[in-house]
């Protein structure tokens, strides 16, 4: 059976504890392997390794750091199929979806390859007579990343390529549900020429996370995961004097105007609400049609498309909807569906009765569609993180915008319309971090930054792009005066005072 430890100093390390957690195949419910759960002492040892590697790496010229990332990028591309298979086996998402997330992660590596340009300082000549002023960005030091199960490759790649490009050393604590792909990627980083100790992986649960948050050597923490845990990590990390960015949960609305192209809307919702079984922080989980006619047309067009979704494990190339991650998630989603019914929402498509021969123990939930949802229902207020779409009917555009702005989450949103005026008003007024105009999942490209508002992000910085460079560096500003020998009349030339 596959047994996963940690990756430290460019080699695997079993750690010193016997605490483990099962890695489950969500398509069968069977055990794929075990992952070691680090103790505080193990985490502290890994932090020391990262601290020891810091002076050498932070003094390495940015262009040389970038050379390692160029190699790393090539290795990720070369091993794409192998990485996607590792990822899908533990997560359950389809292979094209797995390759898609690795490709988006590679974009961040490509961005980080430009670090000599990105980290360039600023210089002001003659801020006063003979006085110049300049600023540089220096690495923050040892930094940690704590990541969720749903993008086991991409979310860590949002963090460490930028962090190590900036000259930091890094400790990644991936989700204990999906640890394997990161372990293989760590080997590729070593193969790319990264010095030992610069990038380390420590597997574990709350004990490992708390050890990272409490270790004074760790200067900064990037977290991606649920809001409850993110808020805890932000509070504990900042109380310990660390810089923390915590990207958290979501409830993303799509506003559908009466003039929208309904075919495009339905295509967009099928992909964004049911892709990856709805386990995306940018999934659309609320459709907000404006006007009764728009809502009726939407529900009529969506229903047959959801019923036709192919629910199957990733090993079936025709699969469109794989399992959710765990028995706990499966139960939670069923519980929310029942709450929606009990509160009077109309379950138009019920995905609860899926049966797949040979996969009876798997956590498959078919696509679900609720109509007549109201804002006081838990299926509206809470992040379900499954293939469940709620339709909330509104009478006007203003009512729809007000509703979206009132939700506690502010990660992503989209509007579908042919009206440029409405689209412009929407992106200008909506209190959400990422906005799509006729784009259902507006995940920014790597050279822009990703992050929500409200309870979808704690901290001052979004992730990757220039926000990533700012988060992983500290600004230092120098003011210099050089007394001028020429002005004082002293001799500083080569001629010893003779005329030439
Ligand atoms: P999670 O919060 O359960 O776990 C995230 C990380 O925190 C994991 O590494 C986990 O081991 C650790 N953790 C869990 N419980 C902990 C505890 N009590 N104390 C300390 N650490 C703990 O999240 P998840 O279920 O793995 O991922 C799904 C969530 O992530 C969803 O809410 C989703 O919206 C969110 N997410 C957000 C973004 C974003 O960019 N905003 C991106 C992806 C996922």
Coordinates of C-alpha atoms and ligand atoms in Angstrom, one line a residue:
X1 CA 0.0 0.0 0.0
X2 CA 1.2 3.5 -0.9
X3 CA 2.6 5.2 2.2
X4 CA 3.4 8.9 2.0
X5 CA 5.7 10.8 4.3
X6 CA 7.2 14.2 3.8
X7 CA 9.6 15.8 1.3
X8 CA 12.5 17.7 3.0
X9 CA 15.9 18.7 1.7
X10 CA 15.1 17.3 -1.7
X11 CA 14.4 13.8 -0.5
X12 CA 11.5 11.9 1.1
X13 CA 11.5 11.8 4.8
X14 CA 9.2 9.5 6.9
X15 CA 9.1 11.8 9.9
X16 CA 9.2 10.5 13.5
X17 CA 5.5 9.8 14.2
X18 CA 3.2 6.9 13.5
X19 CA 0.1 9.0 13.2
X20 CA -1.5 8.4 9.7
X21 CA -4.6 9.2 7.8
X22 CA -6.1 7.0 5.0
X23 CA -6.1 8.3 1.4
X24 CA -9.5 7.3 -0.1
X25 CA -10.4 6.7 -3.7
X26 CA -13.6 8.7 -3.9
X27 CA -14.9 6.7 -6.9
X28 CA -15.0 3.5 -4.8
X29 CA -14.6 4.4 -1.1
X30 CA -11.6 2.1 -1.0
X31 CA -8.3 2.9 0.6
X32 CA -5.5 4.0 -1.8
X33 CA -2.8 4.5 0.8
X34 CA -1.8 6.3 3.9
X35 CA -0.3 9.7 4.6
X36 CA 1.8 10.5 7.6
X37 CA 0.5 13.3 9.9
X38 CA 3.5 15.3 11.2
X39 CA 4.0 16.1 14.9
X40 CA 4.9 19.6 16.1
X41 CA 8.5 18.4 16.5
X42 CA 8.6 17.2 12.9
X43 CA 7.3 20.5 11.6
X44 CA 9.8 22.4 13.7
X45 CA 12.6 20.3 12.2
X46 CA 11.4 21.1 8.7
X47 CA 11.1 24.8 9.5
X48 CA 14.8 24.7 10.6
X49 CA 15.7 23.1 7.3
X50 CA 14.0 25.9 5.4
X51 CA 15.7 28.4 7.7
X52 CA 19.1 26.9 7.0
X53 CA 18.6 27.1 3.2
X54 CA 17.4 30.7 3.4
X55 CA 20.7 32.7 3.4
X56 CA 22.1 30.9 0.3
X57 CA 18.9 31.0 -1.7
X58 CA 18.0 34.6 -0.9
X59 CA 21.5 35.7 -1.9
X60 CA 21.1 33.8 -5.3
X61 CA 20.6 36.4 -8.1
X62 CA 17.0 36.5 -9.3
X63 CA 18.0 35.5 -12.8
X64 CA 19.6 32.3 -11.4
X65 CA 16.5 31.5 -9.4
X66 CA 14.5 32.0 -12.6
X67 CA 16.7 29.4 -14.4
X68 CA 15.5 26.7 -12.0
X69 CA 11.9 27.8 -12.6
X70 CA 12.4 27.5 -16.4
X71 CA 13.6 23.9 -15.9
X72 CA 10.7 23.2 -13.6
X73 CA 8.2 24.5 -16.1
X74 CA 9.5 22.1 -18.8
X75 CA 9.4 19.2 -16.4
X76 CA 5.8 19.9 -15.4
X77 CA 4.9 19.9 -19.1
X78 CA 6.8 16.7 -19.7
X79 CA 5.1 14.9 -16.8
X80 CA 1.6 16.3 -17.3
X81 CA 0.0 12.9 -18.0
X82 CA 1.6 11.2 -15.0
X83 CA 0.7 14.1 -12.7
X84 CA -2.9 14.3 -13.9
X85 CA -3.4 10.5 -13.3
X86 CA -2.0 10.9 -9.7
X87 CA -4.3 13.8 -9.1
X88 CA -7.5 12.3 -10.5
X89 CA -7.0 9.0 -8.6
X90 CA -7.2 10.8 -5.2
X91 CA -9.5 13.7 -6.1
X92 CA -11.8 12.0 -8.5
X93 CA -12.0 14.8 -11.1
X94 CA -11.8 13.9 -14.8
X95 CA -8.4 13.7 -16.5
X96 CA -9.1 16.8 -18.7
X97 CA -10.0 18.7 -15.6
X98 CA -6.8 17.5 -13.8
X99 CA -4.7 18.6 -16.8
X100 CA -6.5 21.9 -16.9
X101 CA -5.6 22.7 -13.4
X102 CA -1.9 21.7 -13.9
X103 CA -1.9 23.9 -17.0
X104 CA -3.2 26.9 -15.0
X105 CA -0.5 26.2 -12.4
X106 CA 2.2 26.2 -15.0
X107 CA 1.1 29.7 -16.0
X108 CA 2.1 30.9 -12.5
X109 CA 5.5 29.2 -13.0
X110 CA 5.9 31.1 -16.3
X111 CA 4.9 34.3 -14.5
X112 CA 7.5 33.7 -11.8
X113 CA 10.2 33.1 -14.4
X114 CA 10.0 36.9 -15.0
X115 CA 11.2 37.6 -11.5
X116 CA 14.2 39.7 -12.4
X117 CA 11.8 42.2 -14.0
X118 CA 9.0 41.8 -11.5
X119 CA 11.2 42.4 -8.4
X120 CA 13.0 45.5 -9.9
X121 CA 13.2 48.4 -7.6
X122 CA 12.6 52.1 -8.0
X123 CA 15.1 54.9 -8.1
X124 CA 14.7 58.7 -7.7
X125 CA 17.7 60.7 -8.6
X126 CA 18.3 64.0 -6.7
X127 CA 15.3 64.1 -4.3
X128 CA 17.5 66.9 -2.7
X129 CA 20.8 68.3 -3.7
X130 CA 23.2 65.2 -3.8
X131 CA 20.5 63.0 -2.2
X132 CA 19.1 60.0 -4.1
X133 CA 16.3 57.6 -3.0
X134 CA 15.7 54.0 -4.0
X135 CA 13.5 51.1 -3.0
X136 CA 14.1 47.3 -3.3
X137 CA 12.0 44.3 -2.5
X138 CA 13.6 41.7 -0.3
X139 CA 12.3 38.2 0.6
X140 CA 10.3 37.9 3.8
X141 CA 12.1 34.7 4.8
X142 CA 10.7 31.2 5.6
X143 CA 7.1 31.0 4.4
X144 CA 4.4 28.4 4.6
X145 CA 1.5 27.4 2.4
X146 CA -1.6 25.5 3.6
X147 CA -3.8 24.2 0.8
X148 CA -7.2 22.5 0.2
X149 CA -8.1 19.2 -1.5
X150 CA -10.0 20.6 -4.5
X151 CA -7.0 21.8 -6.6
X152 CA -4.2 19.6 -5.3
X153 CA -1.7 20.9 -7.9
X154 CA -2.9 24.3 -9.0
X155 CA -3.5 26.0 -5.6
X156 CA 0.0 25.2 -4.2
X157 CA 1.3 26.4 -7.6
X158 CA -0.4 29.7 -6.9
X159 CA 2.0 30.1 -4.0
X160 CA 5.5 28.6 -4.1
X161 CA 6.7 29.5 -7.6
X162 CA 6.3 33.2 -6.7
X163 CA 7.6 32.7 -3.2
X164 CA 10.8 31.0 -4.1
X165 CA 11.3 33.2 -7.1
X166 CA 11.3 36.1 -4.6
X167 CA 14.1 34.4 -2.7
X168 CA 12.1 32.8 0.2
X169 CA 12.2 29.2 1.3
X170 CA 8.9 27.4 1.5
X171 CA 7.1 24.7 3.5
X172 CA 3.9 23.4 1.9
X173 CA 1.2 21.6 4.0
X174 CA -1.1 20.1 1.4
X175 CA -4.5 18.6 2.1
X176 CA -4.2 15.2 3.7
X177 CA -7.0 14.0 1.3
X178 CA -4.9 14.6 -1.9
X179 CA -1.2 14.6 -1.0
X180 CA 0.4 12.5 -3.8
X181 CA 0.6 14.9 -6.7
X182 CA 2.5 17.5 -4.7
X183 CA 5.1 14.9 -3.6
X184 CA 5.8 14.1 -7.2
X185 CA 6.0 17.7 -8.1
X186 CA 8.5 18.3 -5.3
X187 CA 10.7 15.7 -6.9
X188 CA 10.5 17.6 -10.2
X189 CA 11.5 20.8 -8.5
X190 CA 14.6 19.0 -7.1
X191 CA 15.3 17.6 -10.6
X192 CA 15.0 21.2 -11.9
X193 CA 18.0 22.2 -9.8
X194 CA 16.4 23.8 -6.8
X195 CA 18.9 23.7 -3.8
X196 CA 18.0 21.4 -0.9
X197 CA 15.8 22.9 1.7
X198 CA 14.3 25.7 -0.4
X199 CA 11.0 23.8 -1.0
X200 CA 9.7 21.3 1.5
X201 CA 6.5 19.4 1.9
X202 CA 5.2 18.4 5.3
X203 CA 2.0 16.3 5.5
X204 CA -0.4 16.6 8.4
X205 CA -3.5 17.9 9.9
X206 CA -4.4 20.5 12.6
X207 CA -1.3 19.7 14.6
X208 CA 1.0 20.4 11.7
X209 CA -0.9 23.6 10.8
X210 CA -0.7 24.9 14.4
X211 CA 3.0 24.2 14.6
X212 CA 3.5 26.3 11.5
X213 CA 1.4 29.1 12.8
X214 CA 3.2 29.1 16.2
X215 CA 6.8 28.7 15.0
X216 CA 8.4 32.2 15.2
X217 CA 10.8 31.4 12.3
X218 CA 7.8 31.3 9.9
X219 CA 7.4 34.8 8.7
X220 CA 4.4 34.5 6.4
X221 CA 1.5 32.1 5.7
X222 CA -0.6 31.6 2.6
X223 CA -3.8 29.7 3.1
X224 CA -6.5 28.5 0.7
X225 CA -9.5 26.6 2.1
X226 CA -12.8 27.0 3.9
X227 CA -13.8 30.2 5.6
X228 CA -14.0 28.7 9.1
X229 CA -10.5 27.4 9.0
X230 CA -9.2 30.4 7.1
X231 CA -10.5 32.8 9.7
X232 CA -8.8 30.7 12.4
X233 CA -5.5 30.7 10.5
X234 CA -5.6 34.4 9.9
X235 CA -6.4 35.2 13.5
X236 CA -3.8 32.8 15.0
X237 CA -1.1 33.7 12.4
X238 CA -1.5 37.5 12.7
X239 CA -1.7 37.2 16.5
X240 CA 1.8 35.6 16.3
X241 CA 3.0 38.5 14.2
X242 CA 3.0 36.8 10.8
X243 CA 1.9 38.2 7.5
X244 CA -1.2 36.1 6.5
X245 CA -3.3 35.8 3.3
X246 CA -6.3 33.4 3.7
X247 CA -8.4 32.8 0.6
X248 CA -11.6 31.2 1.6
X249 CA -15.1 29.9 0.7
X250 CA -17.6 31.3 -1.8
X251 CA -21.2 31.4 -3.0
X252 CA -20.9 32.7 -6.6
X253 CA -23.9 34.2 -8.4
X254 CA -24.6 34.4 -12.1
X255 CA -26.9 37.3 -13.0
X256 CA -28.8 36.6 -16.2
X257 CA -30.4 39.5 -18.0
X258 CA -33.5 39.1 -20.2
X259 CA -31.4 39.9 -23.3
X260 CA -28.7 37.2 -22.6
X261 CA -28.1 34.5 -25.2
X262 CA -29.8 31.5 -23.4
X263 CA -27.7 28.9 -25.2
X264 CA -24.5 30.5 -23.9
X265 CA -25.9 30.8 -20.4
X266 CA -26.9 27.2 -20.2
X267 CA -23.5 26.0 -21.6
X268 CA -21.8 28.3 -19.1
X269 CA -23.8 27.0 -16.1
X270 CA -23.4 23.3 -17.0
X271 CA -19.6 23.8 -17.0
X272 CA -19.3 26.2 -14.1
X273 CA -21.9 24.6 -11.7
X274 CA -21.3 20.9 -12.4
X275 CA -17.7 20.7 -13.6
X276 CA -15.4 19.2 -11.0
X277 CA -18.6 18.1 -9.2
X278 CA -19.1 21.7 -8.1
X279 CA -16.0 21.5 -5.9
X280 CA -14.5 24.7 -7.1
X281 CA -14.3 28.0 -5.1
X282 CA -15.3 29.7 -8.4
X283 CA -18.2 27.4 -9.2
X284 CA -21.5 29.2 -9.9
X285 CA -23.9 27.9 -7.3
X286 CA -26.7 30.5 -7.7
X287 CA -28.3 31.5 -10.9
X288 CA -30.2 34.9 -10.7
X289 CA -32.5 35.4 -13.7
X290 CA -34.1 38.8 -14.0
X291 CA -37.8 38.6 -14.9
X292 CA -40.2 35.6 -14.9
X293 CA -39.8 34.9 -18.6
X294 CA -36.0 34.7 -18.3
X295 CA -36.3 32.4 -15.3
X296 CA -38.8 30.1 -17.1
X297 CA -36.7 29.9 -20.2
X298 CA -33.6 29.2 -18.1
X299 CA -35.0 26.4 -16.0
X300 CA -36.6 24.7 -19.1
X301 CA -33.3 24.8 -21.0
X302 CA -31.2 23.7 -18.1
X303 CA -33.2 20.7 -16.9
X304 CA -32.6 18.3 -19.8
X305 CA -28.9 19.2 -19.9
X306 CA -28.4 18.4 -16.3
X307 CA -30.3 15.1 -16.6
X308 CA -28.0 14.2 -19.5
X309 CA -24.7 14.8 -17.6
X310 CA -22.6 11.6 -17.6
X311 CA -21.8 10.7 -14.1
X312 CA -18.8 8.3 -14.0
X313 CA -15.4 7.8 -12.5
X314 CA -12.4 9.6 -14.1
X315 CA -11.3 6.3 -15.6
X316 CA -14.3 6.5 -18.0
X317 CA -13.2 9.0 -20.7
X318 CA -16.8 10.1 -21.3
X319 CA -17.2 11.2 -17.6
X320 CA -18.5 14.7 -17.1
X321 CA -19.2 14.5 -13.4
X322 CA -17.0 12.5 -11.0
X323 CA -17.5 11.8 -7.3
X324 CA -17.3 14.3 -4.5
X325 CA -14.2 14.0 -2.2
X326 CA -15.5 12.1 0.8
X327 CA -18.3 10.4 2.7
X328 CA -18.5 13.5 4.8
X329 CA -19.0 15.7 1.8
X330 CA -21.5 13.3 0.3
X331 CA -23.5 13.3 3.5
X332 CA -23.3 17.1 3.9
X333 CA -24.6 17.6 0.3
X334 CA -27.5 15.2 0.8
X335 CA -28.3 17.0 4.1
X336 CA -28.4 20.4 2.3
X337 CA -30.7 19.0 -0.4
X338 CA -33.1 17.8 2.2
X339 CA -33.0 21.2 3.9
X340 CA -33.8 22.9 0.6
X341 CA -36.8 20.6 0.1
X342 CA -38.0 21.0 3.7
X343 CA -37.9 24.8 3.3
X344 CA -40.1 24.7 0.2
X345 CA -37.6 25.0 -2.7
X346 CA -38.6 23.0 -5.7
X347 CA -36.1 20.2 -6.6
X348 CA -36.3 20.2 -10.4
X349 CA -33.5 17.7 -10.9
X350 CA -32.6 15.3 -8.1
X351 CA -29.1 13.8 -8.4
X352 CA -29.3 11.8 -5.2
X353 CA -30.2 8.4 -6.6
X354 CA -27.2 7.8 -8.7
X355 CA -26.1 4.1 -8.9
X356 CA -23.0 3.1 -10.7
X357 CA -22.4 -0.7 -10.9
X358 CA -18.9 -1.5 -9.5
X359 CA -18.8 1.9 -7.7
X360 CA -21.5 1.3 -5.1
X361 CA -19.1 2.7 -2.4
X362 CA -18.2 5.8 -4.4
X363 CA -19.3 9.3 -3.4
X364 CA -21.3 10.1 -6.6
X365 CA -23.9 12.9 -6.6
X366 CA -25.6 13.7 -9.8
X367 CA -26.4 17.2 -10.9
X368 CA -29.1 18.9 -8.8
X369 CA -31.3 21.9 -9.7
X370 CA -33.4 23.9 -7.3
X371 CA -36.0 26.5 -8.4
X372 CA -37.8 28.9 -6.2
X373 CA -34.9 29.4 -3.8
X374 CA -35.1 32.3 -1.4
X375 CA -32.3 34.1 0.4
X376 CA -33.2 32.8 3.9
X377 CA -32.7 29.1 2.9
X378 CA -29.4 27.4 3.9
X379 CA -29.0 26.2 0.3
X380 CA -28.7 29.9 -0.6
X381 CA -26.7 31.2 2.4
X382 CA -24.1 28.4 2.7
X383 CA -21.4 27.0 0.5
X384 CA -22.5 23.5 -0.3
X385 CA -19.4 22.6 -2.4
X386 CA -21.2 20.0 -4.6
X387 CA -23.1 19.8 -7.9
X388 CA -26.2 21.8 -6.6
X389 CA -27.4 24.9 -8.4
X390 CA -30.1 27.2 -6.9
X391 CA -32.2 29.5 -9.0
X392 CA -33.3 32.6 -7.2
X393 CA -35.8 34.5 -9.3
X394 CA -35.7 38.4 -9.2
X395 CA -37.8 41.0 -10.7
X396 CA -35.2 43.6 -11.5
X397 CA -31.5 44.1 -12.1
X398 CA -31.2 46.4 -9.1
X399 CA -32.8 43.7 -6.8
X400 CA -30.3 41.1 -8.2
X401 CA -27.3 43.4 -7.6
X402 CA -28.5 44.2 -4.1
X403 CA -28.8 40.5 -3.3
X404 CA -25.4 39.7 -4.5
X405 CA -23.8 42.5 -2.6
X406 CA -25.6 41.4 0.6
X407 CA -24.2 37.9 0.6
X408 CA -21.4 37.3 3.1
X409 CA -19.1 35.8 0.5
X410 CA -17.5 37.9 -2.3
X411 CA -15.3 35.6 -4.3
X412 CA -16.6 35.5 -7.9
X413 CA -19.6 36.5 -9.9
X414 CA -20.8 36.8 -13.5
X415 CA -23.3 38.7 -15.6
X416 CA -24.6 37.4 -18.9
X417 CA -26.0 40.2 -21.1
X418 CA -25.7 41.8 -24.5
X419 CA -26.0 45.2 -22.9
X420 CA -22.7 47.0 -22.4
X421 CA -24.2 49.6 -20.1
X422 CA -25.6 47.0 -17.8
X423 CA -22.3 45.1 -17.8
X424 CA -20.3 48.2 -17.0
X425 CA -22.7 49.2 -14.2
X426 CA -22.4 45.6 -12.8
X427 CA -18.7 45.4 -12.6
X428 CA -18.4 48.9 -11.2
X429 CA -21.0 48.3 -8.4
X430 CA -20.7 44.7 -7.4
X431 CA -18.8 44.0 -4.1
X432 CA -17.0 40.9 -5.4
X433 CA -13.3 40.3 -6.1
X434 CA -13.5 38.6 -9.5
X435 CA -16.2 39.5 -12.1
X436 CA -17.0 37.8 -15.4
X437 CA -18.9 39.5 -18.2
X438 CA -20.3 36.7 -20.3
X439 CA -17.5 34.6 -18.7
X440 CA -18.8 32.2 -16.0
X441 CA -15.6 31.4 -14.1
X442 CA -13.5 34.6 -14.2
X443 CA -10.3 33.1 -12.8
X444 CA -7.6 35.7 -13.6
X445 CA -4.6 34.7 -15.7
X446 CA -1.4 34.2 -13.7
X447 CA 0.0 37.7 -14.3
X448 CA -3.2 39.2 -12.7
X449 CA -4.1 38.4 -9.1
X450 CA -6.7 36.0 -7.7
X451 CA -8.7 36.9 -4.6
X452 CA -12.2 37.6 -3.2
X453 CA -13.7 40.2 -1.0
X454 CA -15.7 40.0 2.3
X455 CA -15.5 36.6 4.0
X456 CA -13.8 35.1 1.0
X457 CA -10.4 36.6 1.8
X458 CA -8.7 37.6 5.1
X459 CA -5.6 39.7 4.7
X460 CA -4.5 42.5 2.5
X461 CA -3.1 40.6 -0.5
X462 CA -4.6 38.5 -3.3
X463 CA -2.6 35.7 -4.7
X464 CA -0.1 35.3 -7.6
X465 CA 0.5 38.1 -10.1
X466 CA 2.0 41.3 -8.7
X467 CA 0.0 40.9 -5.4
X468 CA 2.0 37.6 -4.9
X469 CA 5.3 39.4 -5.4
X470 CA 4.2 42.0 -2.9
X471 CA 3.0 39.4 -0.4
X472 CA 6.3 37.4 -0.5
X473 CA 8.6 40.5 -0.3
X474 CA 9.2 43.4 2.1
X475 CA 9.9 46.8 0.8
X476 CA 13.0 48.6 1.8
X477 CA 13.8 52.2 0.9
X478 CA 17.2 53.8 1.0
X479 CA 18.0 57.5 1.1
X480 CA 21.6 58.2 0.2
X481 CA 24.0 61.2 0.2
X482 CA 27.5 61.0 -1.2
X483 CA 29.5 64.1 -0.3
X484 CA 30.9 65.3 -3.6
X485 CA 34.7 65.7 -3.8
X486 CA 34.3 67.7 -7.0
X487 CA 32.1 70.3 -5.1
X488 CA 34.5 70.5 -2.1
X489 CA 37.4 71.0 -4.5
X490 CA 39.4 68.0 -3.3
X491 CA 41.4 66.1 -5.9
X492 CA 40.0 62.7 -6.8
X493 CA 41.2 62.3 -10.4
X494 CA 44.0 60.1 -11.8
X495 CA 46.4 62.9 -12.6
X496 CA 47.6 63.9 -9.2
X497 CA 46.6 67.5 -9.8
X498 CA 48.6 67.9 -13.1
X499 CA 47.0 69.3 -16.1
X500 CA 46.7 66.9 -19.0
Ligands
LIG1 P1 -10.4 23.0 4.6 O1 -10.5 24.3 5.1 O2 -11.1 21.9 5.3 O3 -8.8 22.6 4.5 C1 -7.9 23.4 4.0 C2 -6.5 23.1 4.7 O4 -6.7 23.4 6.1 C3 -6.1 21.7 4.6 O5 -4.7 21.6 4.4 C4 -6.4 21.1 6.0 O6 -5.6 20.1 6.4 C5 -6.3 22.3 6.9 N1 -7.2 22.2 8.1 C6 -8.4 21.5 8.1 N2 -9.0 21.6 9.3 C7 -8.1 22.3 10.1 C8 -8.1 22.8 11.4 N3 -9.1 22.5 12.3 N4 -7.0 23.5 11.9 C9 -6.0 23.8 11.1 N5 -6.0 23.4 9.8 C10 -7.0 22.7 9.3 O7 -10.8 23.1 3.0 P2 -11.0 21.9 2.0 O8 -12.3 21.2 2.3 O9 -9.8 21.1 1.8 O10 -11.3 22.8 0.6 C11 -12.5 23.3 0.3 C12 -12.7 24.7 0.7 O11 -11.6 25.5 0.1 C13 -14.0 25.4 0.1 O12 -14.5 26.2 1.2 C14 -13.5 26.2 -1.0 O13 -14.3 27.3 -1.3 C15 -12.2 26.7 -0.5 N6 -11.3 27.1 -1.6 C16 -11.1 28.4 -1.8 C17 -10.3 28.9 -2.8 C18 -10.1 30.4 -3.0 O14 -9.2 30.8 -3.7 N7 -10.9 31.3 -2.3 C19 -9.8 28.0 -3.7 C20 -10.0 26.6 -3.5 C21 -10.7 26.2 -2.5

